[in-house]
XYZ file of N, CA and C in Angstrom:
444
model
N 19.503 4.924 17.769
C 18.521 5.622 17.454
C 17.727 5.205 16.582
N 16.319 5.096 16.811
C 15.090 4.432 15.985
C 14.920 5.504 14.930
N 14.657 4.748 13.645
C 14.334 5.546 12.385
C 12.897 4.890 11.834
N 12.003 5.729 11.499
C 10.535 4.918 10.968
C 10.552 5.510 9.410
N 10.293 4.871 8.371
C 10.157 5.374 6.945
C 8.493 5.604 7.009
N 8.023 6.851 7.017
C 6.576 7.031 6.751
C 6.138 6.992 5.392
N 5.425 5.916 4.932
C 5.207 5.918 3.248
C 3.738 6.643 3.346
N 3.515 7.425 2.421
C 2.290 7.894 2.502
C 1.640 7.667 0.827
N 0.270 7.346 1.323
C -0.808 7.227 -0.010
C -1.854 8.056 -0.078
N -1.697 9.218 -0.947
C -2.727 10.457 -0.590
C -2.924 10.807 -2.001
N -4.592 10.885 -2.261
C -4.694 11.430 -3.429
C -5.437 13.010 -3.304
N -5.836 13.596 -2.561
C -6.361 14.739 -2.117
C -5.618 15.462 -1.124
N -4.885 14.928 -0.489
C -3.646 15.734 0.756
C -3.926 15.241 2.024
N -5.121 14.832 2.308
C -5.525 14.414 3.869
C -4.763 13.590 4.553
N -4.284 12.640 3.696
C -3.197 11.593 4.067
C -2.026 12.128 4.272
N -1.486 12.931 3.384
C -0.116 13.426 3.421
C 0.030 14.316 4.742
N -1.511 15.014 5.009
C -1.382 15.902 6.132
C -1.143 15.269 7.582
N -2.055 14.461 7.563
C -2.015 13.339 8.706
C -0.560 12.596 8.881
N 0.094 12.131 7.772
C 1.570 11.819 7.807
C 2.644 13.101 8.263
N 2.206 14.173 7.760
C 3.264 15.094 8.362
C 3.179 15.457 9.576
N 2.001 15.366 10.485
C 1.774 15.424 11.571
C 2.308 14.530 12.544
N 2.449 13.094 11.868
C 2.731 12.289 12.647
C 4.288 12.182 12.916
N 4.893 12.467 11.633
C 6.049 12.484 11.475
C 7.046 14.074 12.682
N 6.136 15.014 12.375
C 6.765 15.846 13.360
C 6.548 15.602 14.928
N 5.429 14.561 15.199
C 5.403 14.099 16.293
C 6.532 13.083 16.878
N 6.493 12.452 16.143
C 7.923 11.282 16.060
C 9.269 12.123 16.359
N 9.251 12.963 15.483
C 10.619 13.964 15.757
C 10.781 14.303 16.970
N 9.586 15.096 17.425
C 9.517 15.687 18.809
C 10.091 14.361 20.117
N 9.868 13.083 19.495
C 9.958 12.238 20.422
C 11.424 11.650 20.370
N 12.518 12.309 19.159
C 13.816 11.929 19.114
C 13.840 10.753 18.340
N 12.825 10.570 17.479
C 12.960 9.296 16.160
C 13.110 10.149 15.173
N 14.101 9.723 14.358
C 14.410 9.916 13.016
C 13.243 9.465 12.093
N 12.667 10.241 11.157
C 11.896 9.786 10.175
C 12.260 10.144 8.647
N 11.697 9.393 7.725
C 11.488 10.113 6.349
C 10.476 9.769 5.665
N 10.059 10.933 4.998
C 8.860 10.937 4.719
C 8.814 10.748 3.326
N 8.060 9.606 2.323
C 7.880 9.119 1.400
C 6.685 9.572 0.614
N 6.524 10.412 -0.343
C 5.449 11.086 -0.668
C 5.330 10.179 -2.013
N 6.223 10.096 -2.800
C 6.279 9.209 -4.045
C 7.304 8.108 -3.506
N 6.620 6.785 -2.851
C 7.530 5.939 -2.374
C 7.763 4.823 -3.434
N 9.100 4.418 -3.310
C 9.891 3.562 -3.914
C 10.504 2.497 -3.254
N 10.479 1.220 -3.170
C 10.975 0.672 -2.321
C 12.640 0.800 -2.136
N 13.097 0.986 -3.405
C 14.751 1.098 -3.317
C 15.083 2.648 -2.385
N 13.854 3.377 -2.163
C 14.575 4.704 -1.331
C 14.163 4.430 -0.173
N 13.704 3.103 0.497
C 13.463 2.949 1.804
C 14.271 1.963 2.576
N 14.918 2.760 3.448
C 16.107 2.101 3.797
C 16.165 0.992 5.256
N 14.986 1.577 6.095
C 14.745 1.146 7.574
C 13.905 -0.158 7.774
N 13.836 -0.635 8.415
C 12.492 -1.836 8.592
C 11.590 -1.714 9.410
N 11.348 -0.398 9.870
C 10.088 0.014 10.530
C 9.242 0.834 10.018
N 8.154 0.566 9.188
C 7.472 1.166 8.161
C 6.087 1.770 8.859
N 5.702 3.095 8.783
C 4.323 3.548 9.236
C 3.742 3.814 7.825
N 2.510 3.245 7.370
C 1.993 3.415 5.982
C 0.820 4.294 6.228
N 0.627 5.535 5.804
C -0.594 6.304 6.067
C -1.356 6.410 4.639
N -2.410 5.957 4.518
C -3.035 6.200 3.208
C -4.605 6.397 3.493
N -5.054 7.089 2.266
C -6.434 7.080 2.057
C -6.834 5.950 1.118
N -8.306 5.826 0.798
C -8.601 5.075 -0.408
C -9.349 5.854 -1.234
N -9.217 5.630 -2.471
C -9.545 6.372 -3.263
C -10.592 5.572 -4.354
N -11.555 6.559 -5.078
C -12.409 5.704 -5.881
C -13.320 4.476 -5.012
N -13.248 3.338 -5.900
C -14.009 2.097 -5.095
C -12.975 1.238 -4.512
N -12.235 1.843 -3.785
C -11.408 1.061 -2.838
C -10.081 0.829 -3.164
N -9.530 1.624 -4.291
C -8.246 1.995 -4.829
C -7.272 2.514 -4.145
N -6.234 2.257 -4.226
C -5.175 2.795 -3.807
C -4.669 4.314 -4.350
N -4.376 5.434 -3.750
C -4.285 6.630 -4.261
C -3.135 6.171 -5.540
N -2.888 7.167 -6.535
C -1.989 7.335 -7.451
C -0.791 7.193 -7.349
N -0.169 7.963 -6.232
C 1.023 7.899 -5.876
C 1.745 6.906 -5.202
N 0.747 5.935 -4.518
C 1.201 4.872 -4.002
C 1.253 3.192 -5.073
N 0.634 3.559 -6.116
C 0.191 2.396 -6.849
C 1.538 1.650 -7.286
N 2.447 2.495 -7.801
C 3.857 1.616 -8.154
C 4.533 1.009 -7.044
N 4.759 1.783 -5.652
C 5.229 1.042 -4.573
C 4.365 -0.209 -4.407
N 2.848 -0.201 -4.220
C 2.326 -1.637 -4.261
C 2.654 -2.511 -5.204
N 2.765 -2.075 -6.457
C 3.474 -3.047 -7.450
C 4.761 -3.825 -7.005
N 5.501 -2.819 -6.312
C 7.087 -3.388 -6.161
C 6.669 -4.033 -5.034
N 5.847 -3.828 -3.885
C 5.662 -5.000 -3.062
C 5.228 -6.129 -3.251
N 4.263 -6.370 -4.063
C 3.557 -7.305 -4.680
C 4.676 -8.501 -5.497
N 5.609 -7.707 -5.855
C 6.835 -8.586 -6.571
C 7.737 -9.000 -5.794
N 7.931 -9.015 -4.386
C 8.665 -9.196 -3.370
C 8.254 -10.781 -2.839
N 9.192 -11.535 -2.550
C 9.195 -12.984 -2.133
C 9.215 -12.787 -0.685
N 9.891 -12.043 -0.124
C 10.078 -12.146 1.560
C 10.320 -10.851 2.013
N 9.188 -10.030 2.867
C 9.634 -9.066 3.692
C 9.575 -9.170 4.985
N 10.114 -10.225 5.528
C 10.100 -10.736 6.978
C 10.781 -9.683 7.740
N 11.676 -9.161 7.365
C 12.700 -8.095 8.096
C 12.012 -6.851 8.488
N 10.641 -6.553 7.957
C 9.798 -5.210 7.956
C 9.109 -5.649 9.284
N 8.502 -4.509 10.076
C 7.834 -3.783 10.986
C 6.849 -3.140 10.632
N 5.563 -3.025 10.307
C 4.857 -2.001 10.191
C 3.572 -2.190 10.753
N 2.801 -0.572 10.559
C 1.566 -0.235 11.247
C 0.989 0.501 10.068
N -0.035 0.600 9.942
C -0.892 0.998 8.956
C -1.981 2.273 9.443
N -1.929 3.441 9.091
C -3.179 4.449 9.382
C -4.089 4.499 7.810
N -4.968 3.994 8.135
C -5.977 4.484 7.099
C -6.918 5.814 7.225
N -7.390 6.147 5.955
C -8.345 7.518 6.171
C -9.453 7.140 4.978
N -10.615 7.473 5.555
C -11.390 6.784 4.836
C -12.861 7.350 5.199
N -13.734 7.137 4.426
C -15.260 7.636 4.600
C -16.265 6.524 4.829
N -16.834 6.294 5.723
C -17.658 5.180 6.327
C -18.815 5.249 5.563
N -19.204 6.157 4.740
C -20.600 6.268 3.749
C -20.377 5.387 2.500
N -18.782 4.961 2.312
C -18.574 4.322 1.013
C -18.329 2.565 1.822
N -19.059 1.629 1.030
C -18.704 0.385 1.454
C -17.197 -0.322 1.430
N -16.529 0.777 0.589
C -15.024 0.373 0.480
C -14.302 0.840 1.333
N -14.753 1.248 2.499
C -14.167 1.944 3.597
C -12.714 1.544 4.012
N -11.740 2.491 3.465
C -10.764 2.063 3.990
C -9.923 0.804 3.276
N -10.157 0.180 2.350
C -9.943 -0.841 1.508
C -8.269 -0.531 1.220
N -8.148 0.670 0.885
C -6.412 0.815 0.703
C -5.816 0.029 1.808
N -5.902 1.030 2.825
C -5.102 0.422 4.175
C -5.409 -0.914 4.606
N -6.657 -1.458 4.320
C -6.545 -3.364 4.632
C -5.987 -3.839 3.638
N -6.200 -3.501 2.185
C -5.415 -4.252 1.344
C -3.915 -4.226 1.503
N -3.239 -2.816 1.698
C -1.733 -2.844 2.099
C -1.559 -3.636 3.196
N -2.336 -3.702 4.413
C -1.803 -4.383 5.392
C -1.524 -5.948 5.067
N -2.584 -6.318 4.483
C -2.513 -7.460 4.113
C -1.422 -7.983 3.019
N -1.359 -7.425 1.981
C -0.321 -7.537 1.229
C 1.063 -7.755 2.248
N 1.286 -6.801 2.935
C 2.559 -6.969 3.992
C 2.704 -8.285 4.503
N 1.631 -8.867 5.323
C 1.686 -9.688 5.755
C 1.836 -10.992 5.182
N 1.021 -10.851 3.931
C 1.359 -12.456 2.939
C 2.736 -11.958 2.564
N 3.563 -11.146 2.754
C 4.995 -11.251 2.318
C 5.907 -11.494 3.452
N 5.313 -11.914 4.565
C 6.035 -11.975 5.854
C 6.356 -11.098 6.670
N 5.716 -9.576 6.590
C 6.230 -8.935 7.347
C 5.338 -8.817 8.565
N 5.821 -8.002 9.843
C 5.252 -8.297 10.935
C 4.637 -6.863 11.337
N 3.210 -7.105 11.535
C 2.169 -5.848 11.787
C 2.089 -5.538 13.572
N 2.645 -4.539 13.757
C 3.051 -4.154 15.027
C 1.551 -3.839 15.731
N 0.640 -3.352 15.143
C -0.638 -2.924 15.624
C -1.561 -3.240 14.458
N -3.074 -3.526 15.041
C -4.241 -3.146 14.077
C -4.338 -2.083 13.459
N -4.689 -2.032 12.126
C -4.801 -0.927 11.586
C -5.597 0.520 12.547
N -5.347 1.581 12.270
C -5.949 2.838 12.499
C -6.559 3.024 11.436
N -8.310 2.935 11.904
C -9.091 3.520 10.721
C -9.676 4.745 11.140
N -9.345 5.821 10.590
C -9.934 7.027 10.791
C -11.119 7.145 9.455
N -12.237 7.739 10.297
C -13.218 7.959 9.331
C -13.411 9.662 9.360
N -13.201 10.239 7.913
C -13.257 11.590 7.980
C -14.947 12.293 8.412
N -15.646 11.440 8.659
C -16.820 11.949 8.969
C -17.170 12.217 10.574
N -16.461 11.475 11.172
C -16.354 11.761 12.480
C -15.948 13.495 12.913
N -16.080 13.837 14.163
C -16.051 15.009 14.484
C -14.751 15.090 14.590
N -13.814 14.352 15.190
C -12.505 14.515 15.433
C -11.804 14.774 14.213
N -10.633 15.792 14.113
C -9.687 15.922 13.009
C -8.850 14.611 12.638
N -8.794 14.244 11.453
C -7.915 13.077 11.169
C -6.677 12.981 11.749
N -5.896 14.149 11.706
C -4.704 14.175 12.443
C -5.019 14.008 13.990
N -5.758 14.724 14.713
C -5.775 14.451 15.982
C -6.081 13.100 16.651
N -6.823 12.273 15.911
C -6.937 11.024 15.995
C -5.693 9.938 15.849
N -5.082 10.385 14.861
C -3.909 9.421 14.433
C -2.815 10.227 15.510
N -2.557 11.278 16.134
C -2.002 11.688 17.248
C -2.357 11.090 18.459
N -3.500 11.036 18.591
C -3.888 10.216 19.928
C -3.573 8.683 20.075
N -3.698 8.001 18.704
C -3.143 6.673 18.558
C -1.427 6.522 18.805
N -0.589 7.651 18.321
C 0.742 7.557 18.171
C 1.188 6.829 19.547
N 1.040 7.122 20.655
C 1.676 6.289 21.711
C 1.434 4.867 21.887
N 0.343 4.580 21.345
C 0.531 2.785 21.147
C 1.178 2.120 20.467
N 1.401 3.070 19.280
C 2.702 3.059 18.232
C 3.925 2.778 19.083
N 4.403 3.802 19.456
C 5.693 4.171 20.281
C 5.794 3.228 21.643
N 4.805 2.793 22.095
C 4.790 1.536 23.064
C 5.303 0.347 22.632
N 4.516 -0.035 21.727
C 4.936 -1.100 20.633
C 6.307 -1.252 20.261
N 6.716 -0.263 19.752
C 8.231 0.040 19.273
C 9.271 -0.503 20.398
N 8.769 0.210 21.737
C 9.942 0.096 22.591
C 9.918 -1.565 23.275
N 8.658 -2.259 22.897
C 8.595 -3.759 23.259
C 9.376 -4.431 22.336
N 9.597 -3.936 21.073
C 10.385 -4.703 20.199
C 11.275 -4.581 19.979
N 12.215 -3.679 20.680
C 13.561 -3.656 20.629
C 14.118 -4.476 20.994
């Protein structure tokens, strides 16, 4: 049975809500998930990660993700990790989705394998962020079946 670790970086709650919607949809597909709202590397047991993060301030990580990112930065080798990243941001800022971009680059630099290009959700779009993420989810599921 497949297991996905959902790692949330949320300052105001929008990324958390998107992550919860993705978790529900994954569970409906029979996939076991764990949602980490205060992520710590020691709590993440499985090698498939879905990072859902907003960008805060001037391109920063949300506060709840800072210690996790610091832990990742201290790792030498994450080549056992497969990941995807969903970023939630506002295109009116020149730091649009920097947290998502920086997170995926950090994971790549540590040897992890990116399953799909980042999904970048613009909160200024007409579609609700969770609807955009749910429409993207079949691409991730397809990629996961190819990598089994």
